[in-house]
Tab-separated table of C-alpha atoms and ligand atoms in Angstrom:
chain	number	residue	atom	x	y	z
A	1	MET	CA	-44.275	171.185	9.532
A	2	THR	CA	-45.605	168.404	11.745
A	3	ALA	CA	-47.623	165.922	9.692
A	4	ARG	CA	-51.005	165.122	11.174
A	5	TYR	CA	-52.774	161.781	10.780
A	6	ASP	CA	-56.108	160.401	11.950
A	7	ALA	CA	-54.223	157.529	13.583
A	8	ILE	CA	-50.685	156.258	14.004
A	9	ILE	CA	-50.304	152.506	14.277
A	10	LEU	CA	-47.115	151.210	15.867
A	11	GLY	CA	-46.283	147.689	14.648
A	12	ALA	CA	-46.641	146.482	11.057
A	13	GLY	CA	-47.335	142.902	12.027
A	14	ALA	CA	-50.505	140.883	11.535
A	15	ALA	CA	-52.807	143.062	13.644
A	16	GLY	CA	-51.252	146.400	12.687
A	17	MET	CA	-51.459	145.795	8.931
A	18	MET	CA	-55.071	144.618	9.195
A	19	CYS	CA	-56.014	147.626	11.316
A	20	ALA	CA	-54.268	150.061	8.953
A	21	ALA	CA	-55.911	148.552	5.859
A	22	VAL	CA	-59.422	148.647	7.353
A	23	ALA	CA	-59.082	152.206	8.679
A	24	GLY	CA	-57.370	153.458	5.515
A	25	GLN	CA	-60.102	152.007	3.312
A	26	ARG	CA	-62.645	153.815	5.503
A	27	GLY	CA	-60.997	157.064	4.455
A	28	ARG	CA	-58.814	157.611	7.516
A	29	ARG	CA	-55.320	159.053	7.087
A	30	ILE	CA	-53.118	156.387	8.636
A	31	LEU	CA	-49.387	156.139	9.340
A	32	LEU	CA	-48.103	152.593	9.898
A	33	VAL	CA	-44.801	152.575	11.790
A	34	ASP	CA	-42.323	149.758	12.480
A	35	HIS	CA	-38.733	149.640	13.657
A	36	ALA	CA	-38.126	146.762	11.258
A	37	ALA	CA	-37.368	147.568	7.643
A	38	GLU	CA	-39.921	145.018	6.400
A	39	PRO	CA	-43.440	144.323	7.698
A	40	GLY	CA	-44.825	141.029	8.997
A	41	ALA	CA	-41.649	139.209	10.074
A	42	LYS	CA	-43.593	136.691	12.168
A	43	ILE	CA	-46.050	136.031	9.363
A	44	VAL	CA	-43.119	135.204	7.067
A	45	ILE	CA	-41.773	132.499	9.433
A	46	SER	CA	-45.175	131.240	10.568
A	47	GLY	CA	-46.543	127.809	9.816
A	48	GLY	CA	-43.156	126.578	8.600
A	49	GLY	CA	-43.161	129.374	5.958
A	50	ARG	CA	-46.728	128.656	4.800
A	51	CYS	CA	-48.612	130.659	7.439
A	52	ASN	CA	-51.397	128.852	9.250
A	53	PHE	CA	-53.527	131.952	8.752
A	54	THR	CA	-56.737	130.909	10.511
A	55	ASN	CA	-58.651	128.030	12.024
A	56	THR	CA	-62.181	127.112	10.977
A	57	GLY	CA	-62.851	125.961	14.539
A	58	THR	CA	-62.352	129.476	15.927
A	59	ALA	CA	-64.445	129.905	19.066
A	60	PRO	CA	-63.856	131.930	22.231
A	61	ASP	CA	-62.962	128.802	24.234
A	62	ARG	CA	-59.819	128.385	22.093
A	63	PHE	CA	-58.305	131.494	23.696
A	64	LEU	CA	-56.706	132.125	27.086
A	65	SER	CA	-57.408	135.415	28.824
A	66	ALA	CA	-58.077	136.625	32.358
A	67	ASN	CA	-61.497	137.549	30.907
A	68	PRO	CA	-62.639	134.622	28.740
A	69	HIS	CA	-65.527	136.720	27.352
A	70	PHE	CA	-63.411	139.620	26.105
A	71	ALA	CA	-62.502	138.202	22.680
A	72	LYS	CA	-66.091	137.233	21.766
A	73	SER	CA	-67.123	140.577	20.304
A	74	ALA	CA	-64.180	141.022	17.917
A	75	LEU	CA	-64.048	137.336	16.944
A	76	GLY	CA	-67.773	137.403	16.219
A	77	ARG	CA	-67.471	140.430	13.927
A	78	TYR	CA	-64.450	139.252	11.897
A	79	THR	CA	-64.543	135.516	11.322
A	80	PRO	CA	-62.320	132.944	9.576
A	81	ALA	CA	-64.769	133.141	6.628
A	82	ASP	CA	-64.010	136.859	6.308
A	83	PHE	CA	-60.273	136.208	6.132
A	84	ILE	CA	-60.722	133.303	3.686
A	85	GLU	CA	-62.753	135.640	1.471
A	86	LEU	CA	-59.847	138.137	1.521
A	87	VAL	CA	-57.278	135.426	0.767
A	88	GLU	CA	-59.355	134.166	-2.160
A	89	ARG	CA	-59.925	137.684	-3.483
A	90	HIS	CA	-56.134	137.943	-3.728
A	91	GLY	CA	-55.930	134.618	-5.566
A	92	ILE	CA	-53.911	132.934	-2.809
A	93	ALA	CA	-54.283	129.155	-2.941
A	94	TRP	CA	-54.770	127.457	0.424
A	95	HIS	CA	-55.488	124.076	1.962
A	96	GLU	CA	-56.706	122.619	5.233
A	97	LYS	CA	-54.111	120.520	7.002
A	98	THR	CA	-55.723	119.040	10.117
A	99	LEU	CA	-57.984	120.214	12.909
A	100	GLY	CA	-59.342	123.138	10.872
A	101	GLN	CA	-55.880	124.648	10.285
A	102	LEU	CA	-55.684	126.587	7.001
A	103	PHE	CA	-52.307	127.158	5.307
A	104	CYS	CA	-51.110	128.828	2.105
A	105	ASP	CA	-50.223	126.324	-0.621
A	106	GLY	CA	-47.322	128.611	-1.492
A	107	SER	CA	-45.521	131.076	0.737
A	108	ALA	CA	-46.470	133.019	3.864
A	109	ARG	CA	-45.046	136.052	2.066
A	110	GLN	CA	-48.249	136.066	0.006
A	111	ILE	CA	-50.175	136.996	3.161
A	112	VAL	CA	-47.811	139.904	3.888
A	113	ALA	CA	-48.099	141.093	0.263
A	114	MET	CA	-51.883	140.804	0.465
A	115	LEU	CA	-52.082	142.889	3.645
A	116	MET	CA	-49.692	145.541	2.330
A	117	GLY	CA	-51.724	145.599	-0.898
A	118	GLU	CA	-54.843	146.265	1.182
A	119	CYS	CA	-52.957	149.031	3.015
A	120	GLU	CA	-52.038	150.600	-0.308
A	121	LEU	CA	-55.693	150.506	-1.388
A	122	GLY	CA	-56.434	152.483	1.750
A	123	GLY	CA	-53.654	154.996	1.078
A	124	VAL	CA	-51.823	154.000	4.250
A	125	GLU	CA	-48.483	155.771	4.635
A	126	ARG	CA	-45.564	153.936	6.162
A	127	ALA	CA	-42.475	154.680	8.204
A	128	PHE	CA	-40.415	151.520	8.503
A	129	GLY	CA	-36.885	150.867	9.708
A	130	GLN	CA	-36.653	153.657	12.283
A	131	PRO	CA	-37.178	153.730	16.051
A	132	ALA	CA	-40.216	155.626	17.310
A	133	MET	CA	-41.029	157.358	20.605
A	134	VAL	CA	-44.568	158.333	21.558
A	135	GLU	CA	-45.972	160.769	24.059
A	136	HIS	CA	-49.423	162.042	24.912
A	137	ASP	CA	-49.619	165.830	25.012
A	138	GLY	CA	-53.048	166.090	26.596
A	139	THR	CA	-54.988	166.421	23.344
A	140	GLY	CA	-53.378	163.778	21.175
A	141	PHE	CA	-50.306	161.673	20.476
A	142	ARG	CA	-46.941	162.947	19.263
A	143	VAL	CA	-44.637	160.369	17.761
A	144	ALA	CA	-40.974	161.063	17.038
A	145	ILE	CA	-39.753	158.895	14.164
A	146	GLY	CA	-36.151	159.359	13.183
A	147	GLY	CA	-35.721	163.122	12.833
A	148	ARG	CA	-39.406	164.102	12.417
A	149	THR	CA	-42.490	164.349	14.578
A	150	VAL	CA	-46.007	163.303	13.585
A	151	THR	CA	-49.246	163.729	15.509
A	152	ALA	CA	-52.646	162.053	15.671
A	153	PRO	CA	-55.653	161.943	17.969
A	154	ALA	CA	-55.401	158.119	17.963
A	155	PHE	CA	-52.474	155.781	18.575
A	156	VAL	CA	-52.626	151.989	18.223
A	157	VAL	CA	-50.250	149.641	20.047
A	158	ALA	CA	-49.805	146.725	17.628
A	159	THR	CA	-46.293	145.735	18.637
A	160	GLY	CA	-47.063	142.117	19.563
A	161	GLY	CA	-45.273	140.071	22.226
A	162	PRO	CA	-41.602	139.476	22.997
A	163	SER	CA	-41.262	135.956	21.566
A	164	ILE	CA	-38.451	135.410	19.037
A	165	PRO	CA	-36.438	138.590	19.733
A	166	LYS	CA	-33.984	137.702	16.978
A	167	ILE	CA	-36.573	138.701	14.354
A	168	GLY	CA	-37.320	142.055	15.982
A	169	ALA	CA	-39.845	141.229	18.716
A	170	THR	CA	-39.569	143.455	21.791
A	171	ASP	CA	-41.429	144.086	25.037
A	172	VAL	CA	-42.373	147.585	23.892
A	173	SER	CA	-46.103	146.800	24.167
A	174	TYR	CA	-45.656	146.369	27.910
A	175	ARG	CA	-43.429	149.446	28.230
A	176	LEU	CA	-46.087	151.507	26.442
A	177	ALA	CA	-48.761	150.043	28.725
A	178	LYS	CA	-46.745	151.191	31.743
A	179	GLN	CA	-46.115	154.600	30.166
A	180	PHE	CA	-49.887	155.119	29.759
A	181	GLY	CA	-50.831	153.563	33.102
A	182	LEU	CA	-52.493	150.413	31.737
A	183	LYS	CA	-52.354	147.272	33.874
A	184	LEU	CA	-50.607	144.163	32.614
A	185	VAL	CA	-51.416	140.511	33.147
A	186	GLU	CA	-47.973	139.040	33.886
A	187	PRO	CA	-46.664	137.870	30.485
A	188	ARG	CA	-45.011	134.461	30.077
A	189	PRO	CA	-43.837	132.416	27.086
A	190	ALA	CA	-46.484	130.082	25.645
A	191	LEU	CA	-46.739	127.507	22.856
A	192	VAL	CA	-43.202	126.691	23.937
A	193	PRO	CA	-41.188	123.473	24.485
A	194	LEU	CA	-40.807	122.479	28.134
A	195	THR	CA	-37.505	121.425	29.709
A	196	LEU	CA	-36.939	118.460	32.019
A	197	GLY	CA	-34.452	118.332	34.882
A	198	PRO	CA	-31.854	115.644	35.641
A	199	ASP	CA	-34.404	113.405	37.454
A	200	GLU	CA	-36.097	112.791	34.140
A	201	ALA	CA	-32.882	112.266	32.201
A	202	LEU	CA	-34.098	108.870	31.023
A	203	PHE	CA	-36.701	110.599	28.932
A	204	ARG	CA	-34.233	113.076	27.539
A	205	GLU	CA	-32.393	110.095	26.058
A	206	LEU	CA	-35.457	109.557	23.885
A	207	ALA	CA	-34.711	112.690	21.861
A	208	GLY	CA	-36.407	112.466	18.476
A	209	VAL	CA	-39.117	109.997	19.508
A	210	SER	CA	-42.688	111.152	19.022
A	211	ALA	CA	-46.094	109.616	19.784
A	212	THR	CA	-49.741	110.627	19.856
A	213	VAL	CA	-50.705	111.252	23.457
A	214	VAL	CA	-53.044	113.351	25.552
A	215	ALA	CA	-51.062	116.039	27.385
A	216	GLN	CA	-52.783	117.726	30.292
A	217	ALA	CA	-51.808	120.898	32.165
A	218	GLY	CA	-54.282	122.282	34.661
A	219	LYS	CA	-57.754	121.581	33.289
A	220	ALA	CA	-56.720	121.691	29.624
A	221	ALA	CA	-55.941	118.472	27.717
A	222	PHE	CA	-54.734	118.123	24.126
A	223	ARG	CA	-54.629	114.978	22.018
A	224	GLU	CA	-51.831	115.450	19.517
A	225	ALA	CA	-48.217	114.402	18.982
A	226	ALA	CA	-45.667	114.836	21.783
A	227	LEU	CA	-41.972	114.851	20.943
A	228	PHE	CA	-39.082	114.052	23.264
A	229	THR	CA	-36.163	116.441	22.759
A	230	HIS	CA	-32.623	116.731	24.128
A	231	ARG	CA	-33.926	119.334	26.558
A	232	GLY	CA	-37.331	117.918	27.409
A	233	LEU	CA	-40.717	117.813	25.718
A	234	SER	CA	-42.114	119.428	22.588
A	235	GLY	CA	-44.565	118.654	19.779
A	236	PRO	CA	-48.048	120.137	19.344
A	237	ALA	CA	-49.585	118.431	22.410
A	238	ILE	CA	-46.873	119.855	24.673
A	239	LEU	CA	-46.867	123.308	23.044
A	240	GLN	CA	-50.618	123.513	23.628
A	241	ALA	CA	-50.291	122.333	27.239
A	242	SER	CA	-47.417	124.790	27.861
A	243	SER	CA	-49.825	127.736	27.569
A	244	TYR	CA	-51.696	126.421	30.601
A	245	TRP	CA	-48.637	125.196	32.521
A	246	ARG	CA	-47.140	127.121	35.429
A	247	HIS	CA	-43.774	126.675	37.119
A	248	GLY	CA	-43.872	123.945	39.762
A	249	GLU	CA	-46.845	122.152	38.214
A	250	THR	CA	-46.834	118.826	36.405
A	251	VAL	CA	-47.823	118.016	32.864
A	252	ALA	CA	-49.582	114.636	32.808
A	253	ILE	CA	-49.213	112.529	29.705
A	254	ASP	CA	-51.629	109.793	28.770
A	255	PHE	CA	-49.576	107.397	26.636
A	256	THR	CA	-52.563	105.094	26.095
A	257	PRO	CA	-55.468	107.424	25.350
A	258	ASP	CA	-57.696	104.750	23.829
A	259	ARG	CA	-57.339	102.144	26.620
A	260	ASP	CA	-59.556	101.612	29.624
A	261	ALA	CA	-58.305	100.920	33.161
A	262	ASP	CA	-58.439	97.101	32.759
A	263	TRP	CA	-56.872	96.803	29.325
A	264	LEU	CA	-53.667	95.157	30.526
A	265	VAL	CA	-55.552	92.622	32.679
A	266	ASP	CA	-57.880	91.833	29.764
A	267	LEU	CA	-54.884	91.430	27.466
A	268	LYS	CA	-53.176	89.117	29.942
A	269	ARG	CA	-56.275	86.844	29.940
A	270	ALA	CA	-56.513	86.891	26.148
A	271	GLN	CA	-52.774	86.673	25.365
A	272	PRO	CA	-50.784	85.632	28.440
A	273	ARG	CA	-47.541	85.591	26.476
A	274	ALA	CA	-47.949	89.176	25.270
A	275	SER	CA	-45.396	91.716	26.453
A	276	LEU	CA	-46.159	95.212	27.665
A	277	ARG	CA	-43.659	96.842	25.366
A	278	ARG	CA	-45.300	95.337	22.275
A	279	ALA	CA	-48.845	95.839	23.531
A	280	LEU	CA	-48.268	99.559	24.020
A	281	GLY	CA	-48.136	100.155	20.273
A	282	LEU	CA	-45.681	103.016	20.850
A	283	PRO	CA	-42.297	103.573	19.167
A	284	ASP	CA	-39.840	100.915	20.421
A	285	ARG	CA	-37.518	103.266	22.313
A	286	LEU	CA	-40.414	104.875	24.147
A	287	ALA	CA	-42.108	101.545	24.903
A	288	ASP	CA	-38.812	100.189	26.282
A	289	ALA	CA	-38.324	103.245	28.485
A	290	LEU	CA	-41.868	103.095	29.856
A	291	ALA	CA	-41.792	99.317	30.448
A	292	GLY	CA	-38.372	99.700	32.101
A	293	ARG	CA	-39.615	102.431	34.423
A	294	LEU	CA	-42.694	100.372	35.297
A	295	GLN	CA	-40.447	97.343	35.899
A	296	ILE	CA	-42.830	95.132	33.964
A	297	ALA	CA	-41.004	92.038	32.771
A	298	ASP	CA	-41.722	90.729	29.338
A	299	ARG	CA	-44.706	88.335	29.744
A	300	LEU	CA	-47.951	89.786	31.096
A	301	ALA	CA	-48.761	86.308	32.475
A	302	ASP	CA	-45.998	86.787	35.064
A	303	ILE	CA	-47.440	90.037	36.440
A	304	PRO	CA	-50.157	90.166	39.119
A	305	ASP	CA	-53.400	91.881	38.054
A	306	LYS	CA	-52.885	94.542	40.722
A	307	ALA	CA	-49.528	95.526	39.261
A	308	LEU	CA	-51.032	95.619	35.766
A	309	ARG	CA	-53.840	97.903	36.920
A	310	ALA	CA	-51.282	100.167	38.622
A	311	ALA	CA	-49.223	100.209	35.415
A	312	SER	CA	-52.211	101.098	33.266
A	313	THR	CA	-53.115	103.938	35.653
A	314	ARG	CA	-49.591	105.320	35.427
A	315	LEU	CA	-49.465	104.965	31.643
A	316	GLY	CA	-52.704	106.922	31.451
A	317	HIS	CA	-51.439	109.699	33.705
A	318	TRP	CA	-47.636	109.909	33.575
A	319	PRO	CA	-46.620	113.025	35.471
A	320	PHE	CA	-43.686	115.057	34.189
A	321	ARG	CA	-42.472	117.997	36.241
A	322	PRO	CA	-40.812	120.416	33.810
A	323	ASP	CA	-38.154	122.618	35.388
A	324	GLY	CA	-38.866	125.415	32.919
A	325	SER	CA	-39.519	126.212	29.289
A	326	GLU	CA	-37.281	127.145	26.376
A	327	GLY	CA	-38.445	130.734	26.929
A	328	TYR	CA	-39.094	133.607	24.565
A	329	ALA	CA	-36.301	132.457	22.258
A	330	LYS	CA	-38.528	129.517	21.199
A	331	ALA	CA	-42.050	130.531	22.245
A	332	GLU	CA	-44.588	131.039	19.477
A	333	VAL	CA	-46.639	133.465	21.549
A	334	THR	CA	-46.994	135.165	24.915
A	335	VAL	CA	-49.739	134.472	27.411
A	336	GLY	CA	-50.750	137.629	29.301
A	337	GLY	CA	-50.153	141.198	28.208
A	338	ILE	CA	-52.211	144.387	28.379
A	339	SER	CA	-55.143	143.666	30.672
A	340	THR	CA	-58.462	143.367	28.869
A	341	ALA	CA	-60.020	145.172	31.854
A	342	GLU	CA	-58.402	148.330	30.484
A	343	LEU	CA	-59.945	148.002	27.013
A	344	SER	CA	-63.296	148.173	25.271
A	345	SER	CA	-64.012	144.738	23.798
A	346	ARG	CA	-65.770	146.424	20.878
A	347	THR	CA	-63.054	148.857	19.796
A	348	MET	CA	-59.956	147.907	21.881
A	349	GLU	CA	-59.747	151.530	23.044
A	350	ALA	CA	-58.259	152.125	26.477
A	351	ARG	CA	-61.015	153.228	28.833
A	352	ARG	CA	-58.727	155.567	30.760
A	353	VAL	CA	-56.794	156.995	27.798
A	354	PRO	CA	-59.185	158.010	24.999
A	355	GLY	CA	-57.567	157.593	21.597
A	356	LEU	CA	-55.181	154.853	22.744
A	357	TYR	CA	-55.856	151.349	21.394
A	358	ALA	CA	-54.128	147.973	21.792
A	359	ILE	CA	-54.598	145.000	19.449
A	360	GLY	CA	-53.172	141.579	18.615
A	361	GLU	CA	-50.731	139.714	20.802
A	362	ALA	CA	-49.972	142.815	22.893
A	363	VAL	CA	-53.324	142.193	24.599
A	364	ASP	CA	-54.026	139.472	27.164
A	365	VAL	CA	-55.737	137.192	24.635
A	366	THR	CA	-53.770	134.147	23.483
A	367	GLY	CA	-54.955	131.491	21.077
A	368	TRP	CA	-54.262	127.809	20.914
A	369	LEU	CA	-51.801	126.492	18.362
A	370	GLY	CA	-53.316	126.187	14.888
A	371	GLY	CA	-54.098	129.582	13.351
A	372	TYR	CA	-56.023	131.026	16.295
A	373	ASN	CA	-53.438	133.700	17.090
A	374	PHE	CA	-53.585	135.134	13.603
A	375	GLN	CA	-57.390	135.050	13.715
A	376	TRP	CA	-57.222	137.131	16.908
A	377	ALA	CA	-54.791	139.549	15.196
A	378	TRP	CA	-57.143	139.941	12.182
A	379	ALA	CA	-60.258	140.260	14.367
A	380	SER	CA	-58.848	142.731	16.889
A	381	GLY	CA	-57.149	144.717	14.095
A	382	SER	CA	-60.426	144.907	12.196
A	383	ALA	CA	-62.329	145.945	15.356
A	384	THR	CA	-60.020	148.931	15.869
A	385	GLY	CA	-59.730	149.691	12.147
A	386	ASN	CA	-63.521	150.092	12.070
A	387	ALA	CA	-63.486	152.338	15.137
A	388	LEU	CA	-60.781	154.811	14.129
B	1	FDA	P1	-46.564	140.761	15.354
B	1	FDA	O1	-45.455	140.159	16.128
B	1	FDA	O2	-47.050	140.078	14.137
B	1	FDA	O3	-46.164	142.243	14.922
B	1	FDA	C1	-45.566	143.145	15.812
B	1	FDA	C2	-44.819	144.184	15.002
B	1	FDA	O4	-44.334	145.166	15.914
B	1	FDA	C3	-43.611	143.618	14.271
B	1	FDA	O5	-43.642	144.019	12.923
B	1	FDA	C4	-42.413	144.212	15.007
B	1	FDA	O6	-41.312	144.494	14.156
B	1	FDA	C5	-43.009	145.504	15.551
B	1	FDA	N1	-42.310	145.984	16.725
B	1	FDA	C6	-41.908	145.299	17.810
B	1	FDA	N2	-41.260	146.094	18.669
B	1	FDA	C7	-41.257	147.348	18.102
B	1	FDA	C8	-40.733	148.597	18.512
B	1	FDA	N3	-40.068	148.721	19.664
B	1	FDA	N4	-40.915	149.656	17.692
B	1	FDA	C9	-41.575	149.528	16.509
B	1	FDA	N5	-42.081	148.367	16.070
B	1	FDA	C10	-41.929	147.270	16.869
B	1	FDA	N6	-49.920	132.142	14.717
B	1	FDA	C11	-50.860	131.557	13.958
B	1	FDA	O7	-52.036	131.850	14.119
B	1	FDA	N7	-50.480	130.640	12.991
B	1	FDA	C12	-49.190	130.292	12.775
B	1	FDA	O8	-48.877	129.527	11.838
B	1	FDA	C13	-48.199	130.868	13.622
B	1	FDA	N8	-46.901	130.493	13.503
B	1	FDA	C14	-45.940	131.111	14.283
B	1	FDA	C15	-44.611	130.713	14.152
B	1	FDA	C16	-43.626	131.338	14.913
B	1	FDA	C17	-42.196	130.875	14.805
B	1	FDA	C18	-43.997	132.383	15.791
B	1	FDA	C19	-42.948	133.117	16.608
B	1	FDA	C20	-45.317	132.763	15.936
B	1	FDA	C21	-46.313	132.117	15.184
B	1	FDA	N9	-47.656	132.459	15.330
B	1	FDA	C22	-48.590	131.834	14.565
B	1	FDA	C23	-48.081	133.546	16.242
B	1	FDA	C24	-48.312	134.829	15.441
B	1	FDA	O9	-47.167	135.086	14.628
B	1	FDA	C25	-48.541	136.021	16.362
B	1	FDA	O10	-49.521	135.706	17.330
B	1	FDA	C26	-48.990	137.228	15.541
B	1	FDA	O11	-47.982	137.585	14.609
B	1	FDA	C27	-49.299	138.401	16.444
B	1	FDA	O12	-49.627	139.504	15.635
B	1	FDA	P2	-49.320	140.977	16.138
B	1	FDA	O13	-49.627	141.861	14.996
B	1	FDA	O14	-49.951	141.222	17.440
B	1	FDA	O15	-47.739	140.982	16.397
């Protein structure tokens, strides 16, 4: 006998569990499927093991997408306050770190347990630890899982993006999109460290040094910590900028975000014996490297005003030309994915394939660092869960 469900959800990650719980609690018969034996692997490792589960500053402009309006509907209908209410209902203690980022006090596993608990309340059935193949037979979806076949009029792609393959991430979302004729926005690793080539080797020698900067890629600029690594640049400011960066472009770093264009000339007048490396207020190794590259000798008094103005311009806009990124092995998310043009922003249903839905990171909606990606997973999962 072929078991029949109201919907089959492929992917028991953040979006899939939320979707299953919402639909199950609305009385739908749901099967939640994952090739991994345990659900929520990315939740478990997120936020350094404490899961940065949302951001109180959630707003559509914190998301990248070919259609910047697409996420508004789902984000507006399931907000950070809704998720906080759920977390508190489950007695999970949490705190705000910085910039509206909310983390568990304890373990990220509490979030997985909470979502699976909600699935149980909704009577969601599960099939974990086995590969699955889906096909559309004209009237509905047939999914082969291990040795059995199940059917449903609705099928939800909740298989995320390909970052961190070693914990089970795959590109199956994109393969399914192709199988069903849905367009993709070219995916690329995002929230990822950038690598520097041999020309910028001097900076690679600064591995371990970090400073608060403004990092700019394209039109986006982020004031947070940047970290020099053996391979290039990392830290929150760089991870944020990486989502906007494209091969061949520069990332400009402002090492002196609170200084105006004349600050070095003014300092020279006020303290002629001051040195650039001390005045920078940056970690010694970084200040030495910058002063060395600018060829500014120790005393400001010895430097012409013109050279000081040129130095302050460069310090405020230091262009790095990354030769790549650390790729999907290190990326926290993927920019791009299933084109939003294919989907209803209200339900996430594919316009051309009734009954097919895509949610979470599989879709071309990518949040900034700081809890936004989970908020998109909860919001898009809830949107579909309420539509099934
Ligand atoms: P998700 O990846 O959660 O789930 C996809 C599911 O599909 C997985 O269970 C996987 O096993 C399954 N799957 C994949 N291929 C399959 C196949 N072929 N067959 C069957 N099942 C398959 N975000 C945030 O907001 N705050 C944070 O603190 C962090 N921290 C963080 C740290 C690290 C190291 C990473 C890699 C990522 C984050 N993120 C984050 C991003 C966040 O984890 C991510 O955006 C969401 O988990 C996306 O949710 P989804 O449900 O779309 O995919």
